Amino acid sequence: MTKTPLLAFALCAGQLASLGRAQEVVGGPAVVNLGPRTATVIWLVSDSQSTLGESPSGLSLSARTVQVRKTVYTGLKAGTTYYYSTPAGKGHFKTPPAPTSAKTSTDAAPAFTFVVYGDVRTRDDVHAQVIARAQKSDPDFVLHTGDLVADGADTALWPKFFQIEAPLLSKTAFYPSLGNHEKNDPQFYEFLDVKNGYYSFNYGNAHFSVLNTDIRNAGQGTEAQDRYWKEQVAWLEQDLIRNQGADFRFVAGHHPPFTAVSNRQGDNAHMTALVPMMEKYKVTAMLNGHDHNYQRFEKQGIQYITTGGGGAPLYNVDMPPAYITRKVEKTENFVRIRVVGKRAVGEALGIDGRVIDSFEFKAGQ
C-alpha cells in the first residue's frame, strides 16, 4: 500500500512586502475549504499602520493594513480529527467522511451536526452569545447565511468578525454565503479564501448548494446582474441534477423566497422564482438570512428556513404568509441540524438556550 504524505503549504498574501516587519495577529484562526482530504486554516494579520491629520503634529486618524495568512493541508484522511497550531492560536478539525454512494448511503451513514446562522453584524455582544451557544452543539461545520459584517468594503470590520467567531471556527469548518452587506467586495473572497460567489460541497449523505443571491452587487447594471443570475441558476440546476443521489439536498443563500416581514414582501422575486426548481428536484430545505428574526415555512414538503437573528437589529414578523407558515418569531437565534442516516432533526435555538422551533427531514423529501 502506498501512503500519501500529509503536506502543508503556507501561503501569505503580500508576503514579500511584509518581510522584516513585525506582524500582529488580528483575527482567527478559522477552518475553511474542508474536504475529506484537504483543509485550509486562515488568520488575519496587520503589519503596518498609517496616520492622517490636518497638520504634521496632528496625525490623529490611523488606518491599518490587514492581510490574510493561510496554511493549506493536503493528503488528509477522511473522517479523521487533526490538530493544528498557528501564530493565531491552536485548534482542530475533523475531515468529512468519505463520499457516500447509492450502495453505501444507508441508515448506517456517519452521523453529523451542523449549525446555521446569519446577519451577525452590528451587535457584537449578541454575535458573541450566538457563537458561545453554537459551540455547545459541537458542530461538524458552520453554514453562514450572509451579512458577516456591516460593510464588506470596510477593512476594519473583518478582524472583529474573526475575533468573535474564533472560539467556534478554530474547531470546525466554515462555509459562508455572500450577504448584501458584503457588497461583493474582494475582501470577502480574500479573507475567507472563497474562490467563487456560489459553490457546492458534500458532507456525508448530504449535498449543499450555496448561492450568491445578492445580484444587485453582482455586476454593473441590470443587464450584467441578470446575466450573472441566469448563469448561477443554470449552474444550480445542473448541481442538483448531479446530486440527486444524496439523501438530503440543502440550498443556502442570503435572501429568502418568503417572508413574514410586511415591508419586505415581494423584494426577492428572483428567489421566489426558484421555488418550482426546489420542488422539481426535491430539495430538502432552503436556508436563508437577510430578515433579522426566525421564520420557517413549508410548501410542497420543502422547508424554507430563515435564520437571520445573529446580531443585527431585529425585525417584526407582522405579516406571515397564509397556509405555508409554520413558525415565526422576532428573536435572536441559530439553527442546529443533526443528520443520522436517513433522518435529520432540526431545532431553532435562542441565545438563552430556549428551543424556539423543532422540525424533521426525511431522506428523499
mmCIF file of C-alpha atoms in Angstrom:
data_model
loop_
_atom_site.group_PDB
_atom_site.id
_atom_site.type_symbol
_atom_site.label_atom_id
_atom_site.label_comp_id
_atom_site.label_asym_id
_atom_site.label_seq_id
_atom_site.Cartn_x
_atom_site.Cartn_y
_atom_site.Cartn_z
ATOM 1 C CA MET A 1 0.000 0.000 0.000
ATOM 2 C CA THR A 2 1.264 3.459 -0.924
ATOM 3 C CA LYS A 3 0.766 6.073 1.749
ATOM 4 C CA THR A 4 0.004 9.646 0.750
ATOM 5 C CA PRO A 5 2.119 12.100 2.755
ATOM 6 C CA LEU A 6 0.499 14.915 4.688
ATOM 7 C CA LEU A 7 1.521 18.176 3.070
ATOM 8 C CA ALA A 8 1.132 21.708 4.343
ATOM 9 C CA PHE A 9 1.671 24.822 2.282
ATOM 10 C CA ALA A 10 1.909 28.191 3.994
ATOM 11 C CA LEU A 11 0.593 30.915 1.707
ATOM 12 C CA CYS A 12 0.853 34.576 2.592
ATOM 13 C CA ALA A 13 -0.795 37.436 0.754
ATOM 14 C CA GLY A 14 1.755 40.222 0.345
ATOM 15 C CA GLN A 15 4.439 38.020 1.889
ATOM 16 C CA LEU A 16 7.452 39.633 0.217
ATOM 17 C CA ALA A 17 6.273 43.128 1.039
ATOM 18 C CA SER A 18 5.967 42.274 4.718
ATOM 19 C CA LEU A 19 9.383 40.704 5.249
ATOM 20 C CA GLY A 20 11.182 42.233 8.190
ATOM 21 C CA ARG A 21 8.078 43.805 9.687
ATOM 22 C CA ALA A 22 6.536 42.867 12.995
ATOM 23 C CA GLN A 23 3.139 41.297 12.421
ATOM 24 C CA GLU A 24 0.231 41.375 14.824
ATOM 25 C CA VAL A 25 -2.452 38.710 14.642
ATOM 26 C CA VAL A 26 -5.802 40.496 14.481
ATOM 27 C CA GLY A 27 -8.241 37.653 13.754
ATOM 28 C CA GLY A 28 -8.641 33.911 13.573
ATOM 29 C CA PRO A 29 -7.816 31.140 13.233
ATOM 30 C CA ALA A 30 -10.643 29.654 11.170
ATOM 31 C CA VAL A 31 -11.024 26.430 9.192
ATOM 32 C CA VAL A 32 -12.300 26.793 5.619
ATOM 33 C CA ASN A 33 -12.459 24.746 2.412
ATOM 34 C CA LEU A 34 -12.691 21.491 4.335
ATOM 35 C CA GLY A 35 -12.890 18.273 2.342
ATOM 36 C CA PRO A 36 -12.224 14.580 3.017
ATOM 37 C CA ARG A 37 -8.556 15.042 2.057
ATOM 38 C CA THR A 38 -7.924 18.781 2.311
ATOM 39 C CA ALA A 39 -8.331 21.697 4.705
ATOM 40 C CA THR A 40 -7.257 25.325 4.932
ATOM 41 C CA VAL A 41 -6.627 27.302 8.118
ATOM 42 C CA ILE A 42 -6.724 31.100 7.810
ATOM 43 C CA TRP A 43 -5.991 34.047 10.092
ATOM 44 C CA LEU A 44 -5.620 37.813 9.707
ATOM 45 C CA VAL A 45 -2.534 39.887 10.458
ATOM 46 C CA SER A 46 -1.688 43.577 10.451
ATOM 47 C CA ASP A 47 1.881 44.576 9.708
ATOM 48 C CA SER A 48 1.710 48.291 9.030
ATOM 49 C CA GLN A 49 -0.140 51.383 10.145
ATOM 50 C CA SER A 50 -0.544 54.797 8.536
ATOM 51 C CA THR A 51 -1.733 58.017 10.146
ATOM 52 C CA LEU A 52 -3.524 61.073 8.800
ATOM 53 C CA GLY A 53 -4.159 64.591 10.054
ATOM 54 C CA GLU A 54 -4.510 68.224 9.012
ATOM 55 C CA SER A 55 -1.073 69.206 10.327
ATOM 56 C CA PRO A 56 2.298 67.437 10.843
ATOM 57 C CA SER A 57 1.700 67.377 14.582
ATOM 58 C CA GLY A 58 -1.953 66.412 14.417
ATOM 59 C CA LEU A 59 -1.906 62.924 12.944
ATOM 60 C CA SER A 60 -4.948 61.695 14.842
ATOM 61 C CA LEU A 61 -6.554 59.391 12.278
ATOM 62 C CA SER A 62 -5.000 55.983 11.703
ATOM 63 C CA ALA A 63 -5.534 53.105 9.301
ATOM 64 C CA ARG A 64 -4.107 49.598 9.405
ATOM 65 C CA THR A 65 -3.239 47.202 6.626
ATOM 66 C CA VAL A 66 -4.918 43.826 7.157
ATOM 67 C CA GLN A 67 -3.803 40.734 5.266
ATOM 68 C CA VAL A 68 -4.785 37.081 5.295
ATOM 69 C CA ARG A 69 -2.432 34.228 6.053
ATOM 70 C CA LYS A 70 -3.315 30.629 5.361
ATOM 71 C CA THR A 71 -1.981 27.111 5.551
ATOM 72 C CA VAL A 72 -3.335 24.526 3.116
ATOM 73 C CA TYR A 73 -3.235 20.901 4.233
ATOM 74 C CA THR A 74 -3.460 18.067 1.691
ATOM 75 C CA GLY A 75 -3.163 14.300 1.846
ATOM 76 C CA LEU A 76 -5.541 14.057 4.808
ATOM 77 C CA LYS A 77 -7.621 11.010 5.728
ATOM 78 C CA ALA A 78 -11.410 11.161 5.581
ATOM 79 C CA GLY A 79 -13.302 11.116 8.869
ATOM 80 C CA THR A 80 -10.195 11.947 10.907
ATOM 81 C CA THR A 81 -9.580 14.591 13.578
ATOM 82 C CA TYR A 82 -6.476 16.739 13.118
ATOM 83 C CA TYR A 83 -4.925 19.262 15.487
ATOM 84 C CA TYR A 84 -3.003 22.327 14.319
ATOM 85 C CA SER A 85 -1.090 25.301 15.648
ATOM 86 C CA THR A 86 -0.740 28.718 14.001
ATOM 87 C CA PRO A 87 0.540 32.140 15.082
ATOM 88 C CA ALA A 88 -3.129 32.971 15.717
ATOM 89 C CA GLY A 89 -3.634 30.048 18.068
ATOM 90 C CA LYS A 90 -4.377 26.354 18.156
ATOM 91 C CA GLY A 91 -7.387 24.408 17.004
ATOM 92 C CA HIS A 92 -8.636 21.225 15.438
ATOM 93 C CA PHE A 93 -10.985 19.959 12.767
ATOM 94 C CA LYS A 94 -12.462 16.691 11.606
ATOM 95 C CA THR A 95 -12.419 15.888 7.912
ATOM 96 C CA PRO A 96 -15.751 14.826 6.392
ATOM 97 C CA PRO A 97 -16.437 11.123 5.923
ATOM 98 C CA ALA A 98 -15.643 9.598 2.555
ATOM 99 C CA PRO A 99 -18.340 10.371 -0.052
ATOM 100 C CA THR A 100 -21.288 8.004 0.016
ATOM 101 C CA SER A 101 -22.847 6.288 -2.958
ATOM 102 C CA ALA A 102 -26.205 4.700 -3.706
ATOM 103 C CA LYS A 103 -24.847 1.465 -2.241
ATOM 104 C CA THR A 104 -23.376 2.960 0.919
ATOM 105 C CA SER A 105 -25.925 5.685 1.689
ATOM 106 C CA THR A 106 -27.954 3.806 4.260
ATOM 107 C CA ASP A 107 -29.199 4.328 7.781
ATOM 108 C CA ALA A 108 -25.643 3.469 8.851
ATOM 109 C CA ALA A 109 -24.148 6.554 7.131
ATOM 110 C CA PRO A 110 -21.944 8.594 9.511
ATOM 111 C CA ALA A 111 -23.960 10.991 11.656
ATOM 112 C CA PHE A 112 -23.070 14.678 11.729
ATOM 113 C CA THR A 113 -24.264 18.003 13.117
ATOM 114 C CA PHE A 114 -24.122 21.446 11.568
ATOM 115 C CA VAL A 115 -25.291 24.871 12.671
ATOM 116 C CA VAL A 116 -26.717 27.676 10.554
ATOM 117 C CA TYR A 117 -26.863 31.366 11.423
ATOM 118 C CA GLY A 118 -26.558 34.745 9.741
ATOM 119 C CA ASP A 119 -26.755 38.524 9.943
ATOM 120 C CA VAL A 120 -24.242 38.729 12.760
ATOM 121 C CA ARG A 121 -23.304 42.341 12.030
ATOM 122 C CA THR A 122 -23.752 45.394 14.281
ATOM 123 C CA ARG A 123 -24.384 43.992 17.798
ATOM 124 C CA ASP A 124 -21.120 42.306 18.754
ATOM 125 C CA ASP A 125 -22.440 41.213 22.149
ATOM 126 C CA VAL A 126 -25.294 39.243 20.573
ATOM 127 C CA HIS A 127 -22.962 37.832 17.931
ATOM 128 C CA ALA A 128 -20.681 36.547 20.698
ATOM 129 C CA GLN A 129 -23.622 34.952 22.517
ATOM 130 C CA VAL A 130 -24.716 33.161 19.343
ATOM 131 C CA ILE A 131 -21.202 31.774 18.905
ATOM 132 C CA ALA A 132 -20.967 30.698 22.551
ATOM 133 C CA ARG A 133 -24.305 28.911 22.342
ATOM 134 C CA ALA A 134 -23.489 27.310 18.968
ATOM 135 C CA GLN A 135 -20.243 25.945 20.430
ATOM 136 C CA LYS A 136 -22.236 23.842 22.854
ATOM 137 C CA SER A 137 -23.672 21.906 19.899
ATOM 138 C CA ASP A 138 -20.135 20.801 18.902
ATOM 139 C CA PRO A 139 -20.972 21.102 15.189
ATOM 140 C CA ASP A 140 -19.017 19.446 12.407
ATOM 141 C CA PHE A 141 -19.355 22.615 10.355
ATOM 142 C CA VAL A 142 -20.999 26.038 10.210
ATOM 143 C CA LEU A 143 -23.136 27.325 7.343
ATOM 144 C CA HIS A 144 -23.432 31.120 7.401
ATOM 145 C CA THR A 145 -26.359 32.755 5.582
ATOM 146 C CA GLY A 146 -24.615 36.088 4.943
ATOM 147 C CA ASP A 147 -24.089 39.612 6.286
ATOM 148 C CA LEU A 148 -20.951 38.728 8.190
ATOM 149 C CA VAL A 149 -20.082 42.411 8.633
ATOM 150 C CA ALA A 150 -21.939 45.704 8.267
ATOM 151 C CA ASP A 151 -19.822 46.793 5.297
ATOM 152 C CA GLY A 152 -17.665 44.291 3.433
ATOM 153 C CA ALA A 153 -15.536 47.091 1.992
ATOM 154 C CA ASP A 154 -14.566 48.348 5.474
ATOM 155 C CA THR A 155 -11.336 46.526 6.301
ATOM 156 C CA ALA A 156 -11.560 47.486 9.975
ATOM 157 C CA LEU A 157 -14.680 45.339 10.499
ATOM 158 C CA TRP A 158 -13.230 42.000 9.407
ATOM 159 C CA PRO A 159 -10.803 41.440 12.326
ATOM 160 C CA LYS A 160 -13.654 41.829 14.825
ATOM 161 C CA PHE A 161 -15.725 39.258 12.940
ATOM 162 C CA PHE A 162 -12.895 36.726 13.092
ATOM 163 C CA GLN A 163 -12.146 37.509 16.743
ATOM 164 C CA ILE A 164 -15.735 36.808 17.779
ATOM 165 C CA GLU A 165 -16.010 33.682 15.641
ATOM 166 C CA ALA A 166 -12.594 32.199 16.515
ATOM 167 C CA PRO A 167 -13.721 30.101 19.516
ATOM 168 C CA LEU A 168 -16.017 28.212 17.133
ATOM 169 C CA LEU A 169 -14.339 28.453 13.722
ATOM 170 C CA SER A 170 -10.953 27.370 15.056
ATOM 171 C CA LYS A 171 -12.539 23.992 15.777
ATOM 172 C CA THR A 172 -14.995 23.464 12.936
ATOM 173 C CA ALA A 173 -15.280 24.234 9.234
ATOM 174 C CA PHE A 174 -16.892 27.414 7.912
ATOM 175 C CA TYR A 175 -18.976 27.700 4.728
ATOM 176 C CA PRO A 176 -20.110 31.321 4.119
ATOM 177 C CA SER A 177 -22.768 32.888 1.894
ATOM 178 C CA LEU A 178 -22.487 36.391 0.478
ATOM 179 C CA GLY A 179 -24.913 38.873 2.001
ATOM 180 C CA ASN A 180 -25.838 42.270 0.633
ATOM 181 C CA HIS A 181 -23.719 43.926 3.321
ATOM 182 C CA GLU A 182 -20.617 42.178 1.982
ATOM 183 C CA LYS A 183 -21.234 44.199 -1.221
ATOM 184 C CA ASN A 184 -19.458 41.502 -3.237
ATOM 185 C CA ASP A 185 -16.249 43.142 -2.031
ATOM 186 C CA PRO A 186 -12.932 41.408 -2.852
ATOM 187 C CA GLN A 187 -12.132 41.203 0.872
ATOM 188 C CA PHE A 188 -14.890 38.597 1.338
ATOM 189 C CA TYR A 189 -13.162 36.334 -1.158
ATOM 190 C CA GLU A 190 -9.652 37.091 0.066
ATOM 191 C CA PHE A 191 -10.185 36.884 3.817
ATOM 192 C CA LEU A 192 -12.347 33.716 3.640
ATOM 193 C CA ASP A 193 -10.420 32.047 0.795
ATOM 194 C CA VAL A 194 -13.587 31.815 -1.298
ATOM 195 C CA LYS A 195 -12.960 31.185 -4.993
ATOM 196 C CA ASN A 196 -16.454 31.923 -6.291
ATOM 197 C CA GLY A 197 -19.621 33.581 -5.016
ATOM 198 C CA TYR A 198 -21.563 30.336 -5.432
ATOM 199 C CA TYR A 199 -20.322 26.812 -4.827
ATOM 200 C CA SER A 200 -21.350 23.406 -3.510
ATOM 201 C CA PHE A 201 -19.980 20.701 -1.266
ATOM 202 C CA ASN A 202 -20.886 17.298 0.115
ATOM 203 C CA TYR A 203 -20.861 16.170 3.715
ATOM 204 C CA GLY A 204 -21.708 12.537 4.386
ATOM 205 C CA ASN A 205 -25.011 11.704 2.728
ATOM 206 C CA ALA A 206 -25.982 15.371 2.243
ATOM 207 C CA HIS A 207 -25.304 17.870 -0.524
ATOM 208 C CA PHE A 208 -25.159 21.647 -0.060
ATOM 209 C CA SER A 209 -25.554 24.269 -2.796
ATOM 210 C CA VAL A 210 -24.518 27.761 -1.634
ATOM 211 C CA LEU A 211 -25.775 30.698 -3.707
ATOM 212 C CA ASN A 212 -24.845 34.338 -4.125
ATOM 213 C CA THR A 213 -28.340 35.814 -4.019
ATOM 214 C CA ASP A 214 -27.108 39.418 -3.844
ATOM 215 C CA ILE A 215 -27.480 40.118 -7.550
ATOM 216 C CA ARG A 216 -27.587 43.915 -7.057
ATOM 217 C CA ASN A 217 -23.874 43.853 -6.258
ATOM 218 C CA ALA A 218 -23.000 41.120 -8.763
ATOM 219 C CA GLY A 219 -22.468 43.424 -11.738
ATOM 220 C CA GLN A 220 -22.742 46.933 -13.119
ATOM 221 C CA GLY A 221 -26.245 47.498 -14.492
ATOM 222 C CA THR A 222 -29.308 45.291 -14.718
ATOM 223 C CA GLU A 223 -28.105 43.501 -17.852
ATOM 224 C CA ALA A 224 -24.940 42.262 -16.159
ATOM 225 C CA GLN A 225 -26.858 41.379 -12.995
ATOM 226 C CA ASP A 226 -29.488 39.405 -14.912
ATOM 227 C CA ARG A 227 -26.802 37.556 -16.848
ATOM 228 C CA TYR A 228 -24.985 36.640 -13.638
ATOM 229 C CA TRP A 229 -28.194 35.330 -12.049
ATOM 230 C CA LYS A 230 -29.174 33.290 -15.110
ATOM 231 C CA GLU A 231 -25.724 31.682 -15.188
ATOM 232 C CA GLN A 232 -25.989 30.886 -11.488
ATOM 233 C CA VAL A 233 -29.490 29.396 -11.803
ATOM 234 C CA ALA A 234 -28.297 27.204 -14.687
ATOM 235 C CA TRP A 235 -25.377 26.071 -12.529
ATOM 236 C CA LEU A 236 -27.722 25.334 -9.616
ATOM 237 C CA GLU A 237 -29.984 23.161 -11.737
ATOM 238 C CA GLN A 238 -27.062 21.102 -13.017
ATOM 239 C CA ASP A 239 -25.662 20.859 -9.491
ATOM 240 C CA LEU A 240 -28.979 19.490 -8.200
ATOM 241 C CA ILE A 241 -29.258 17.049 -11.115
ATOM 242 C CA ARG A 242 -25.765 15.700 -10.444
ATOM 243 C CA ASN A 243 -26.538 15.188 -6.756
ATOM 244 C CA GLN A 244 -29.970 13.561 -6.835
ATOM 245 C CA GLY A 245 -28.388 10.531 -5.181
ATOM 246 C CA ALA A 246 -27.761 12.436 -1.942
ATOM 247 C CA ASP A 247 -30.215 11.602 0.833
ATOM 248 C CA PHE A 248 -30.512 15.292 1.731
ATOM 249 C CA ARG A 249 -30.125 18.337 -0.530
ATOM 250 C CA PHE A 250 -29.876 21.779 1.051
ATOM 251 C CA VAL A 251 -29.785 25.094 -0.813
ATOM 252 C CA ALA A 252 -28.414 28.093 1.096
ATOM 253 C CA GLY A 253 -28.200 31.793 0.327
ATOM 254 C CA HIS A 254 -28.803 35.165 1.908
ATOM 255 C CA HIS A 255 -32.174 36.319 0.543
ATOM 256 C CA PRO A 256 -35.283 34.214 1.337
ATOM 257 C CA PRO A 257 -38.102 33.434 -1.110
ATOM 258 C CA PHE A 258 -40.788 34.012 1.559
ATOM 259 C CA THR A 259 -41.017 36.433 4.464
ATOM 260 C CA ALA A 260 -43.302 37.426 7.315
ATOM 261 C CA VAL A 261 -41.828 40.953 7.372
ATOM 262 C CA SER A 262 -44.525 43.096 5.767
ATOM 263 C CA ASN A 263 -42.317 45.782 4.246
ATOM 264 C CA ARG A 264 -40.069 43.173 2.629
ATOM 265 C CA GLN A 265 -42.669 41.039 0.921
ATOM 266 C CA GLY A 266 -42.079 40.930 -2.818
ATOM 267 C CA ASP A 267 -38.484 42.162 -2.513
ATOM 268 C CA ASN A 268 -36.833 38.912 -3.601
ATOM 269 C CA ALA A 269 -38.690 37.883 -6.743
ATOM 270 C CA HIS A 270 -35.571 36.155 -8.084
ATOM 271 C CA MET A 271 -35.631 33.828 -5.065
ATOM 272 C CA THR A 272 -39.373 33.166 -5.207
ATOM 273 C CA ALA A 273 -38.841 32.172 -8.850
ATOM 274 C CA LEU A 274 -36.540 29.369 -7.649
ATOM 275 C CA VAL A 275 -39.314 27.608 -5.723
ATOM 276 C CA PRO A 276 -40.503 25.464 -8.693
ATOM 277 C CA MET A 277 -36.921 24.229 -9.138
ATOM 278 C CA MET A 278 -36.736 23.348 -5.445
ATOM 279 C CA GLU A 279 -39.899 21.289 -5.869
ATOM 280 C CA LYS A 280 -38.815 19.669 -9.131
ATOM 281 C CA TYR A 281 -35.561 18.359 -7.671
ATOM 282 C CA LYS A 282 -36.996 17.615 -4.218
ATOM 283 C CA VAL A 283 -34.705 19.865 -2.250
ATOM 284 C CA THR A 284 -34.833 19.101 1.468
ATOM 285 C CA ALA A 285 -34.707 22.703 2.653
ATOM 286 C CA MET A 286 -33.647 26.199 1.722
ATOM 287 C CA LEU A 287 -31.626 28.028 4.388
ATOM 288 C CA ASN A 288 -31.554 31.831 4.327
ATOM 289 C CA GLY A 289 -30.938 35.006 6.326
ATOM 290 C CA HIS A 290 -31.477 38.696 5.468
ATOM 291 C CA ASP A 291 -34.568 39.061 7.685
ATOM 292 C CA HIS A 292 -33.420 39.591 11.265
ATOM 293 C CA ASN A 293 -35.588 37.060 13.065
ATOM 294 C CA TYR A 294 -36.581 33.390 12.798
ATOM 295 C CA GLN A 295 -39.031 32.099 10.200
ATOM 296 C CA ARG A 296 -39.962 28.661 8.905
ATOM 297 C CA PHE A 297 -42.328 27.925 6.059
ATOM 298 C CA GLU A 298 -43.308 24.673 4.371
ATOM 299 C CA LYS A 299 -44.517 24.308 0.797
ATOM 300 C CA GLN A 300 -44.900 21.029 -1.087
ATOM 301 C CA GLY A 301 -42.898 19.229 1.601
ATOM 302 C CA ILE A 302 -39.921 21.599 1.359
ATOM 303 C CA GLN A 303 -38.862 23.638 4.396
ATOM 304 C CA TYR A 304 -37.833 27.281 3.930
ATOM 305 C CA ILE A 305 -35.928 28.452 6.995
ATOM 306 C CA THR A 306 -34.741 31.989 7.715
ATOM 307 C CA THR A 307 -32.191 32.339 10.490
ATOM 308 C CA GLY A 308 -31.126 35.976 10.485
ATOM 309 C CA GLY A 309 -31.001 36.656 14.211
ATOM 310 C CA GLY A 310 -27.248 36.596 14.736
ATOM 311 C CA GLY A 311 -26.709 40.168 15.909
ATOM 312 C CA ALA A 312 -28.272 42.657 13.509
ATOM 313 C CA PRO A 313 -31.247 44.722 14.782
ATOM 314 C CA LEU A 314 -34.375 42.570 14.885
ATOM 315 C CA TYR A 315 -37.338 42.921 12.514
ATOM 316 C CA ASN A 316 -41.013 42.438 13.312
ATOM 317 C CA VAL A 317 -42.806 39.384 11.904
ATOM 318 C CA ASP A 318 -46.105 41.142 11.304
ATOM 319 C CA MET A 319 -47.497 39.519 8.154
ATOM 320 C CA PRO A 320 -46.866 35.757 7.976
ATOM 321 C CA PRO A 321 -47.906 34.265 4.619
ATOM 322 C CA ALA A 322 -51.094 32.218 4.778
ATOM 323 C CA TYR A 323 -51.058 28.423 4.588
ATOM 324 C CA ILE A 324 -47.283 27.908 4.456
ATOM 325 C CA THR A 325 -46.203 29.493 7.766
ATOM 326 C CA ARG A 326 -45.068 27.036 10.440
ATOM 327 C CA LYS A 327 -43.236 29.285 12.920
ATOM 328 C CA VAL A 328 -42.126 32.922 13.017
ATOM 329 C CA GLU A 329 -40.626 34.846 15.923
ATOM 330 C CA LYS A 330 -38.795 38.118 16.436
ATOM 331 C CA THR A 331 -35.776 36.826 18.320
ATOM 332 C CA GLU A 332 -32.058 36.190 18.163
ATOM 333 C CA ASN A 333 -31.390 32.635 17.027
ATOM 334 C CA PHE A 334 -29.395 29.992 15.236
ATOM 335 C CA VAL A 335 -30.389 26.622 13.789
ATOM 336 C CA ARG A 336 -28.898 23.235 14.632
ATOM 337 C CA ILE A 337 -29.455 20.232 12.359
ATOM 338 C CA ARG A 338 -28.443 16.677 13.240
ATOM 339 C CA VAL A 339 -28.301 14.121 10.410
ATOM 340 C CA VAL A 340 -28.419 10.454 11.410
ATOM 341 C CA GLY A 341 -28.657 8.095 8.466
ATOM 342 C CA LYS A 342 -31.839 8.812 6.544
ATOM 343 C CA ARG A 343 -33.322 11.060 9.221
ATOM 344 C CA ALA A 344 -32.480 14.634 10.154
ATOM 345 C CA VAL A 345 -33.779 16.618 13.111
ATOM 346 C CA GLY A 346 -33.532 20.389 13.389
ATOM 347 C CA GLU A 347 -34.048 22.954 16.110
ATOM 348 C CA ALA A 348 -34.026 26.726 16.201
ATOM 349 C CA LEU A 349 -32.365 27.850 19.421
ATOM 350 C CA GLY A 350 -32.247 31.181 21.214
ATOM 351 C CA ILE A 351 -29.131 32.667 22.768
ATOM 352 C CA ASP A 352 -30.576 31.643 26.142
ATOM 353 C CA GLY A 353 -30.752 28.005 25.017
ATOM 354 C CA ARG A 354 -34.519 28.078 24.566
ATOM 355 C CA VAL A 355 -35.926 25.829 21.841
ATOM 356 C CA ILE A 356 -37.827 28.178 19.535
ATOM 357 C CA ASP A 357 -38.881 25.594 16.970
ATOM 358 C CA SER A 358 -38.247 21.983 16.009
ATOM 359 C CA PHE A 359 -38.684 20.119 12.749
ATOM 360 C CA GLU A 360 -37.673 16.951 10.936
ATOM 361 C CA PHE A 361 -36.473 15.960 7.485
ATOM 362 C CA LYS A 362 -36.593 12.520 5.915
ATOM 363 C CA ALA A 363 -34.310 11.356 3.145
ATOM 364 C CA GLY A 364 -35.612 11.949 -0.355
ATOM 365 C CA GLN A 365 -38.242 14.510 0.653
#
